[in-house]
Amino acid sequence: MSAEVHGGRAKCLQRLIRMGMPVPRTMALSFDVVHRIAQGHLPDMEALLAPFGENPLVSVRPSSQDPDWGGPGAILNIGMNDTRLAEMIPVIGEWAATAVYLRFVQSYAIHVARLDPEEFYLPDVPDAVSLRAMLDTYELETDEPFPQDPATQLGEVLRSMARAWDGTTARLLRQAKGAPVDAGLGLVVQKMALGVGHGECGSGVIQYVDSATGQPQITGRYLGQSQGREALGDTDSALYLTKDPRGPSLEERCPEPFAQLKEYGELCRRKLREEMQVEFTIDDGTLHVLDAVRVQRSSRASVAIAVALAEDSIIPREEAVLRVEPSALSELLHRQIDPRATRDVIVSGIPASPGAATGRIVLTANEAQASAARGEPCVLVRRETTPEDIRGMHAAQAVLTMRGGVTSHAAVIGRGLGVPCIVGASDLVIDRKRGGIIGRDGRRFAVGDLITVDGTTGQVLAGSPPMLEAALDGAFQTLLAWADDFRDIGVRANADTPADAHTAQNFAAEGIGLCRTEHMFFDDERLGVMREMIFAESSDDRRAVLDRLLPMQRADFQALFAIMAGKNVCVRLFDPPLHEFLPADKAGLRDLAEQMALPLAAVTERVNALREYNPMLGMRGVRLGIAIPEIYDMQARAIFEALIAVQSQGITIDVEIMIPLVSAMREVELMRARIDGVANAVRAKKRAVFEYHLGVMVETPRGALRAQDIAEHAEFLSFGTNDLTQMTYGLSRDDAGRFMSAYVQQGVYAEDPFHTLDIEGVGELVSLGAERGRAGRPDVVLAICGEHGGSRSAIAFCREHKFDYVSCSPFRVPVARLTAAQLALQERMNA
Ligand code: PEP
Ligand code: MG
């Protein structure tokens, strides 16, 4: 018998029987047989029932290949009829026998004859009158008496279950869980162990670990005179399993069956290599095991269970690593809304940074900072965020924007900070005038009202639903340490601040793959100096202003280097267009005029002169390096001086300097000469020895096409797939949200290419760039550092093209480590 022919439940029952468990007589019908039943070809029912004796009483349960794919509900007590009732009354009593019959008529009426459930409730007192009433209702509704022949009953049950499997809803539900279109259903026919009658009779469910934590703990319930899973639904009368101060327990009432059940749990764990939930019945003191299914588990429990099984040598470590879904880890890293909570959804958007947080609505970064200063958690709601909002984002518990996609500013920063974030909530209205937001259904929430952002699902909820805390326990660390043993591609973090770097370090990133330095200049103190630098008339003036930024920038790098001791840190030189540092509104311009002691008109004119129609394609990245070289000079000097400072403390750091937005070899040649010049000057002045590597961020299509001659001047190429996607598609990463869902829904794009690396198009440029880069410099280091870096498809792609590492948001590092290990193990298994 195999799960592929008879389904997982049938296979599991066979194993329970082989392990010597008291499973009632069971017959399995294969996918083929059930398929034929669905088409109207019933097998010989008399022959099918023969093994169950003269007066058969059986149950039927579904058995799909993977139990997670579901199936129709079980039907018990098939074979009950008037004659059987009369026979049973003297044996188990009128009450018990009638209850069994009633239950069968009820489930047959609802699930087989598809009658209205409202008409078939179970009476409090199972007596002849209530039974007659139910049988009469059945007859009234169907114009036929309730079928009395067990073979007919079973035939109809089998037919209805087989057909239910083919229904559209069932099909869609299982396909959503990964089932193939042609997934089959097996059925299991089992002799009933009644659970009602004389002596100790009842049924229950037991599992040996806690579903929330995965820790060993016997949980479940037992209910006397009950069947199926009734014990779980009647917590008032049901018994605890182990001794419990809250009430009587199965352990005390039936020590022997309880001891047997405990033993079976251990047996399942060792032989089935899994934590199982066992369904059992006690019949006049004798235990029967009816079924066993994989314990339902939270993400946290799935990690704990896999690790414990491997630590007990029940499964190899490789299997433990393969058993945990990487996305489950990202749930563990963040607070989540309790799955049992009710969700009052205000509006939905694109889930851009996972985790959930509750706070009071604020509409500006300043209000967010003020709220944080008062110790009040807040959610920053913006049309979109700009670099000026960073401090507000830091101060907020969560961020919500109307515009933007998964690589927009809010999304990138949110992920970097580990702050839950939803972007592109286009149905949201921000009502600045009256101070509040309006949800999709027109409900208004004022500034100060509590809302909850669920960055994992993209839903914004009213109020503060209950949360589950993050859980980075020992099992999590152990699993990732094992994953690292199997992984064959590096994982670094995109980290800009000491806080990011600490997170990266905690998650064992192998270094920083992208430090975006521009975020360092938005601090109030620095912003003013930046603006003075932008307004400087001459190179000398600019240099003088930058000299004031130098010590701050040096301190930034020194802090990062100290945290990342012994690792690689890749610092990307300044990238954004300068106007991002200038005010956009009148009040801001007035402030600036005051600060610069210039007439408002002059300031406005200068600011307007810096405006560009397409700033993302304008004066940014290396273009600034060429046109205003003093900025990169200052940054290079700060990097080298910081390096010397940490080296003098005995810290080694492999420093890499990365040039953004390169599209021509000459850009690199010029920058290398300049930065080498700064390095030599610092070496001479400080009488110090240090090395560094210079590389290029490949994020323009031309950069990829010209990778060969670019690599002659660059020791590493790191593909910036955010800009590369933007430029390859000609698609604005900040505005694409407006039509992205229409595009994806109509199948124009299979996925949002900012979210899932477009292997066909952007990927072709990346692989071409990698190949050409290697032709220019065979030992060139290759990496990817766009937001795709931590995704499964991008990691698979990078492994395939023998990249050295991927770099992703710090909070994605554990997910990337596990994904990379799984890909390596799967490749090994398929070899
Ligand atoms: C990129 O373009 O892929 C990248 C990582 O840089 P940024 O997102 O800062 O433009
Ligand atoms: Mg970029």
mmCIF file of N, CA and C in Angstrom, residues 297-384:
data_model
loop_
_atom_site.group_PDB
_atom_site.id
_atom_site.type_symbol
_atom_site.label_atom_id
_atom_site.label_comp_id
_atom_site.label_asym_id
_atom_site.label_seq_id
_atom_site.Cartn_x
_atom_site.Cartn_y
_atom_site.Cartn_z
ATOM 1 N N ARG A 297 0.315 22.426 13.592
ATOM 2 C CA ARG A 297 1.341 23.133 14.357
ATOM 3 C C ARG A 297 1.542 24.558 13.880
ATOM 4 N N SER A 298 1.932 25.396 14.808
ATOM 5 C CA SER A 298 2.303 26.766 14.476
ATOM 6 C C SER A 298 3.690 26.734 13.841
ATOM 7 N N SER A 299 4.111 27.863 13.306
ATOM 8 C CA SER A 299 5.452 27.930 12.719
ATOM 9 C C SER A 299 6.502 27.605 13.773
ATOM 10 N N ARG A 300 6.281 28.168 14.953
ATOM 11 C CA ARG A 300 7.254 27.943 16.018
ATOM 12 C C ARG A 300 7.351 26.456 16.355
ATOM 13 N N ALA A 301 6.184 25.804 16.443
ATOM 14 C CA ALA A 301 6.180 24.382 16.771
ATOM 15 C C ALA A 301 6.821 23.566 15.649
ATOM 16 N N SER A 302 6.645 23.992 14.396
ATOM 17 C CA SER A 302 7.215 23.196 13.304
ATOM 18 C C SER A 302 8.741 23.183 13.409
ATOM 19 N N VAL A 303 9.334 24.295 13.846
ATOM 20 C CA VAL A 303 10.788 24.326 14.027
ATOM 21 C C VAL A 303 11.171 23.444 15.217
ATOM 22 N N ALA A 304 10.462 23.620 16.337
ATOM 23 C CA ALA A 304 10.811 22.865 17.553
ATOM 24 C C ALA A 304 10.689 21.363 17.308
ATOM 25 N N ILE A 305 9.640 20.945 16.596
ATOM 26 C CA ILE A 305 9.413 19.509 16.378
ATOM 27 C C ILE A 305 10.504 18.941 15.459
ATOM 28 N N ALA A 306 10.819 19.648 14.375
ATOM 29 C CA ALA A 306 11.839 19.150 13.437
ATOM 30 C C ALA A 306 13.189 19.013 14.152
ATOM 31 N N VAL A 307 13.540 20.016 14.954
ATOM 32 C CA VAL A 307 14.835 19.986 15.638
ATOM 33 C C VAL A 307 14.861 18.859 16.673
ATOM 34 N N ALA A 308 13.772 18.708 17.436
ATOM 35 C CA ALA A 308 13.755 17.662 18.471
ATOM 36 C C ALA A 308 13.854 16.277 17.830
ATOM 37 N N LEU A 309 13.166 16.062 16.702
ATOM 38 C CA LEU A 309 13.237 14.754 16.051
ATOM 39 C C LEU A 309 14.657 14.448 15.588
ATOM 40 N N ALA A 310 15.356 15.492 15.086
ATOM 41 C CA ALA A 310 16.735 15.271 14.630
ATOM 42 C C ALA A 310 17.664 15.086 15.831
ATOM 43 N N GLU A 311 17.421 15.841 16.891
ATOM 44 C CA GLU A 311 18.289 15.695 18.073
ATOM 45 C C GLU A 311 18.126 14.317 18.700
ATOM 46 N N ASP A 312 16.952 13.729 18.559
ATOM 47 C CA ASP A 312 16.747 12.381 19.085
ATOM 48 C C ASP A 312 17.112 11.321 18.053
ATOM 49 N N SER A 313 17.811 11.734 16.992
ATOM 50 C CA SER A 313 18.277 10.829 15.929
ATOM 51 C C SER A 313 17.141 10.071 15.253
ATOM 52 N N ILE A 314 15.937 10.640 15.259
ATOM 53 C CA ILE A 314 14.819 9.973 14.583
ATOM 54 C C ILE A 314 14.822 10.346 13.100
ATOM 55 N N ILE A 315 15.162 11.568 12.801
ATOM 56 C CA ILE A 315 15.351 11.976 11.399
ATOM 57 C C ILE A 315 16.744 12.608 11.283
ATOM 58 N N PRO A 316 17.360 12.545 10.085
ATOM 59 C CA PRO A 316 18.660 13.219 9.942
ATOM 60 C C PRO A 316 18.483 14.751 9.942
ATOM 61 N N ARG A 317 19.566 15.446 10.231
ATOM 62 C CA ARG A 317 19.500 16.916 10.247
ATOM 63 C C ARG A 317 19.048 17.476 8.902
ATOM 64 N N GLU A 318 19.485 16.831 7.836
ATOM 65 C CA GLU A 318 19.104 17.287 6.494
ATOM 66 C C GLU A 318 17.579 17.356 6.390
ATOM 67 N N GLU A 319 16.938 16.311 6.929
ATOM 68 C CA GLU A 319 15.483 16.269 6.808
ATOM 69 C C GLU A 319 14.838 17.343 7.674
ATOM 70 N N ALA A 320 15.422 17.576 8.839
ATOM 71 C CA ALA A 320 14.872 18.630 9.706
ATOM 72 C C ALA A 320 14.933 19.968 8.972
ATOM 73 N N VAL A 321 16.047 20.214 8.284
ATOM 74 C CA VAL A 321 16.210 21.475 7.558
ATOM 75 C C VAL A 321 15.187 21.556 6.409
ATOM 76 N N LEU A 322 14.938 20.420 5.783
ATOM 77 C CA LEU A 322 13.992 20.428 4.656
ATOM 78 C C LEU A 322 12.535 20.524 5.108
ATOM 79 N N ARG A 323 12.272 20.122 6.350
ATOM 80 C CA ARG A 323 10.874 20.076 6.780
ATOM 81 C C ARG A 323 10.288 21.444 7.111
ATOM 82 N N VAL A 324 11.128 22.413 7.403
ATOM 83 C CA VAL A 324 10.578 23.703 7.840
ATOM 84 C C VAL A 324 10.434 24.651 6.648
ATOM 85 N N GLU A 325 9.248 25.182 6.501
ATOM 86 C CA GLU A 325 8.963 26.130 5.421
ATOM 87 C C GLU A 325 9.702 27.440 5.737
ATOM 88 N N PRO A 326 10.601 27.919 4.846
ATOM 89 C CA PRO A 326 11.350 29.132 5.200
ATOM 90 C C PRO A 326 10.456 30.309 5.607
ATOM 91 N N SER A 327 9.287 30.434 4.948
ATOM 92 C CA SER A 327 8.446 31.579 5.304
ATOM 93 C C SER A 327 7.977 31.488 6.753
ATOM 94 N N ALA A 328 7.964 30.268 7.315
ATOM 95 C CA ALA A 328 7.565 30.125 8.719
ATOM 96 C C ALA A 328 8.543 30.879 9.612
ATOM 97 N N LEU A 329 9.823 30.900 9.202
ATOM 98 C CA LEU A 329 10.814 31.592 10.026
ATOM 99 C C LEU A 329 10.494 33.067 10.110
ATOM 100 N N SER A 330 10.057 33.619 8.972
ATOM 101 C CA SER A 330 9.840 35.058 9.006
ATOM 102 C C SER A 330 8.681 35.390 9.954
ATOM 103 N N GLU A 331 7.755 34.435 10.152
ATOM 104 C CA GLU A 331 6.708 34.663 11.154
ATOM 105 C C GLU A 331 7.300 34.682 12.559
ATOM 106 N N LEU A 332 8.315 33.839 12.776
ATOM 107 C CA LEU A 332 8.889 33.764 14.123
ATOM 108 C C LEU A 332 9.658 35.016 14.490
ATOM 109 N N LEU A 333 10.129 35.718 13.456
ATOM 110 C CA LEU A 333 10.985 36.878 13.712
ATOM 111 C C LEU A 333 10.178 38.098 14.138
ATOM 112 N N HIS A 334 8.892 38.040 13.931
ATOM 113 C CA HIS A 334 8.065 39.227 14.176
ATOM 114 C C HIS A 334 6.852 38.870 15.010
ATOM 115 N N ARG A 335 6.303 39.899 15.646
ATOM 116 C CA ARG A 335 5.021 39.699 16.311
ATOM 117 C C ARG A 335 3.971 39.459 15.227
ATOM 118 N N GLN A 336 3.020 38.622 15.533
ATOM 119 C CA GLN A 336 1.953 38.323 14.571
ATOM 120 C C GLN A 336 0.610 38.522 15.241
ATOM 121 N N ILE A 337 -0.390 38.796 14.430
ATOM 122 C CA ILE A 337 -1.742 38.835 14.988
ATOM 123 C C ILE A 337 -2.151 37.401 15.296
ATOM 124 N N ASP A 338 -2.688 37.198 16.487
ATOM 125 C CA ASP A 338 -3.122 35.863 16.875
ATOM 126 C C ASP A 338 -4.095 35.339 15.814
ATOM 127 N N PRO A 339 -3.805 34.170 15.242
ATOM 128 C CA PRO A 339 -4.678 33.672 14.156
ATOM 129 C C PRO A 339 -6.129 33.512 14.610
ATOM 130 N N ARG A 340 -6.359 33.415 15.931
ATOM 131 C CA ARG A 340 -7.750 33.233 16.400
ATOM 132 C C ARG A 340 -8.497 34.559 16.515
ATOM 133 N N ALA A 341 -7.776 35.683 16.346
ATOM 134 C CA ALA A 341 -8.406 36.995 16.552
ATOM 135 C C ALA A 341 -9.387 37.318 15.424
ATOM 136 N N THR A 342 -10.420 38.114 15.729
ATOM 137 C CA THR A 342 -11.306 38.569 14.645
ATOM 138 C C THR A 342 -10.658 39.787 13.985
ATOM 139 N N ARG A 343 -10.799 39.862 12.679
ATOM 140 C CA ARG A 343 -10.118 40.924 11.930
ATOM 141 C C ARG A 343 -11.131 41.911 11.393
ATOM 142 N N ASP A 344 -11.031 43.146 11.851
ATOM 143 C CA ASP A 344 -11.910 44.200 11.351
ATOM 144 C C ASP A 344 -11.084 45.007 10.340
ATOM 145 N N VAL A 345 -11.168 44.582 9.063
ATOM 146 C CA VAL A 345 -10.272 45.143 8.044
ATOM 147 C C VAL A 345 -10.772 46.510 7.572
ATOM 148 N N ILE A 346 -9.872 47.505 7.634
ATOM 149 C CA ILE A 346 -10.216 48.852 7.172
ATOM 150 C C ILE A 346 -9.896 48.978 5.687
ATOM 151 N N VAL A 347 -8.716 48.454 5.322
ATOM 152 C CA VAL A 347 -8.248 48.593 3.952
ATOM 153 C C VAL A 347 -7.108 47.587 3.766
ATOM 154 N N SER A 348 -6.828 47.239 2.512
ATOM 155 C CA SER A 348 -5.709 46.321 2.268
ATOM 156 C C SER A 348 -4.726 46.957 1.306
ATOM 157 N N GLY A 349 -3.481 46.536 1.392
ATOM 158 C CA GLY A 349 -2.451 47.024 0.482
ATOM 159 C C GLY A 349 -1.447 45.927 0.223
ATOM 160 N N ILE A 350 -0.265 46.325 -0.237
ATOM 161 C CA ILE A 350 0.775 45.338 -0.550
ATOM 162 C C ILE A 350 1.572 45.059 0.725
ATOM 163 N N PRO A 351 1.643 43.783 1.139
ATOM 164 C CA PRO A 351 2.429 43.499 2.351
ATOM 165 C C PRO A 351 3.907 43.711 2.047
ATOM 166 N N ALA A 352 4.535 44.704 2.699
ATOM 167 C CA ALA A 352 5.886 45.090 2.292
ATOM 168 C C ALA A 352 6.935 44.789 3.340
ATOM 169 N N SER A 353 6.548 44.634 4.580
ATOM 170 C CA SER A 353 7.507 44.272 5.618
ATOM 171 C C SER A 353 6.722 43.518 6.683
ATOM 172 N N PRO A 354 7.123 42.239 6.956
ATOM 173 C CA PRO A 354 6.257 41.375 7.750
ATOM 174 C C PRO A 354 6.202 41.741 9.226
ATOM 175 N N GLY A 355 5.221 41.136 9.896
ATOM 176 C CA GLY A 355 5.011 41.399 11.311
ATOM 177 C C GLY A 355 3.808 42.309 11.474
ATOM 178 N N ALA A 356 3.340 42.407 12.717
ATOM 179 C CA ALA A 356 2.159 43.244 12.968
ATOM 180 C C ALA A 356 2.437 44.176 14.129
ATOM 181 N N ALA A 357 1.847 45.346 14.077
ATOM 182 C CA ALA A 357 2.007 46.294 15.181
ATOM 183 C C ALA A 357 0.788 47.188 15.256
ATOM 184 N N THR A 358 0.501 47.617 16.482
ATOM 185 C CA THR A 358 -0.644 48.474 16.736
ATOM 186 C C THR A 358 -0.137 49.839 17.186
ATOM 187 N N GLY A 359 -0.812 50.888 16.788
ATOM 188 C CA GLY A 359 -0.423 52.215 17.268
ATOM 189 C C GLY A 359 -1.482 53.231 16.911
ATOM 190 N N ARG A 360 -1.278 54.448 17.414
ATOM 191 C CA ARG A 360 -2.220 55.524 17.119
ATOM 192 C C ARG A 360 -1.858 56.124 15.771
ATOM 193 N N ILE A 361 -2.870 56.530 15.036
ATOM 194 C CA ILE A 361 -2.630 57.090 13.706
ATOM 195 C C ILE A 361 -1.890 58.421 13.832
ATOM 196 N N VAL A 362 -0.777 58.575 13.092
ATOM 197 C CA VAL A 362 -0.146 59.890 12.917
ATOM 198 C C VAL A 362 0.070 60.085 11.421
ATOM 199 N N LEU A 363 0.071 61.341 10.995
ATOM 200 C CA LEU A 363 0.143 61.592 9.552
ATOM 201 C C LEU A 363 1.459 62.217 9.110
ATOM 202 N N THR A 364 2.321 62.582 10.057
ATOM 203 C CA THR A 364 3.613 63.144 9.656
ATOM 204 C C THR A 364 4.727 62.529 10.491
ATOM 205 N N ALA A 365 5.935 62.622 9.920
ATOM 206 C CA ALA A 365 7.092 62.073 10.625
ATOM 207 C C ALA A 365 7.298 62.810 11.952
ATOM 208 N N ASN A 366 7.044 64.114 11.966
ATOM 209 C CA ASN A 366 7.212 64.867 13.211
ATOM 210 C C ASN A 366 6.273 64.377 14.302
ATOM 211 N N GLU A 367 5.004 64.145 13.893
ATOM 212 C CA GLU A 367 4.038 63.641 14.879
ATOM 213 C C GLU A 367 4.488 62.273 15.390
ATOM 214 N N ALA A 368 5.077 61.466 14.493
ATOM 215 C CA ALA A 368 5.533 60.130 14.905
ATOM 216 C C ALA A 368 6.608 60.273 15.977
ATOM 217 N N GLN A 369 7.533 61.210 15.754
ATOM 218 C CA GLN A 369 8.606 61.400 16.728
ATOM 219 C C GLN A 369 8.044 61.915 18.054
ATOM 220 N N ALA A 370 7.083 62.829 17.946
ATOM 221 C CA ALA A 370 6.492 63.378 19.165
ATOM 222 C C ALA A 370 5.759 62.274 19.925
ATOM 223 N N SER A 371 5.071 61.427 19.178
ATOM 224 C CA SER A 371 4.327 60.341 19.806
ATOM 225 C C SER A 371 5.300 59.393 20.519
ATOM 226 N N ALA A 372 6.422 59.084 19.837
ATOM 227 C CA ALA A 372 7.409 58.192 20.451
ATOM 228 C C ALA A 372 7.964 58.839 21.711
ATOM 229 N N ALA A 373 8.171 60.156 21.658
ATOM 230 C CA ALA A 373 8.728 60.852 22.826
ATOM 231 C C ALA A 373 7.755 60.762 24.009
ATOM 232 N N ARG A 374 6.448 60.720 23.716
ATOM 233 C CA ARG A 374 5.458 60.585 24.793
ATOM 234 C C ARG A 374 5.296 59.124 25.221
ATOM 235 N N GLY A 375 6.012 58.233 24.526
ATOM 236 C CA GLY A 375 5.916 56.814 24.855
ATOM 237 C C GLY A 375 4.649 56.172 24.311
ATOM 238 N N GLU A 376 4.034 56.836 23.298
ATOM 239 C CA GLU A 376 2.798 56.296 22.725
ATOM 240 C C GLU A 376 3.098 55.623 21.389
ATOM 241 N N PRO A 377 2.833 54.337 21.278
ATOM 242 C CA PRO A 377 3.081 53.667 19.993
ATOM 243 C C PRO A 377 2.224 54.291 18.888
ATOM 244 N N CYS A 378 2.806 54.457 17.692
ATOM 245 C CA CYS A 378 2.026 55.072 16.615
ATOM 246 C C CYS A 378 2.247 54.344 15.290
ATOM 247 N N VAL A 379 1.310 54.567 14.376
ATOM 248 C CA VAL A 379 1.431 54.061 13.002
ATOM 249 C C VAL A 379 1.522 55.279 12.100
ATOM 250 N N LEU A 380 2.607 55.364 11.348
ATOM 251 C CA LEU A 380 2.795 56.509 10.461
ATOM 252 C C LEU A 380 2.076 56.224 9.140
ATOM 253 N N VAL A 381 1.100 57.086 8.823
ATOM 254 C CA VAL A 381 0.338 56.915 7.580
ATOM 255 C C VAL A 381 0.722 58.052 6.636
ATOM 256 N N ARG A 382 1.229 57.704 5.465
ATOM 257 C CA ARG A 382 1.678 58.718 4.499
ATOM 258 C C ARG A 382 1.173 58.342 3.114
ATOM 259 N N ARG A 383 1.128 59.348 2.258
ATOM 260 C CA ARG A 383 0.804 59.057 0.865
ATOM 261 C C ARG A 383 1.913 58.142 0.328
ATOM 262 N N GLU A 384 3.151 58.580 0.535
ATOM 263 C CA GLU A 384 4.340 57.756 0.284
ATOM 264 C C GLU A 384 5.413 58.329 1.198
#
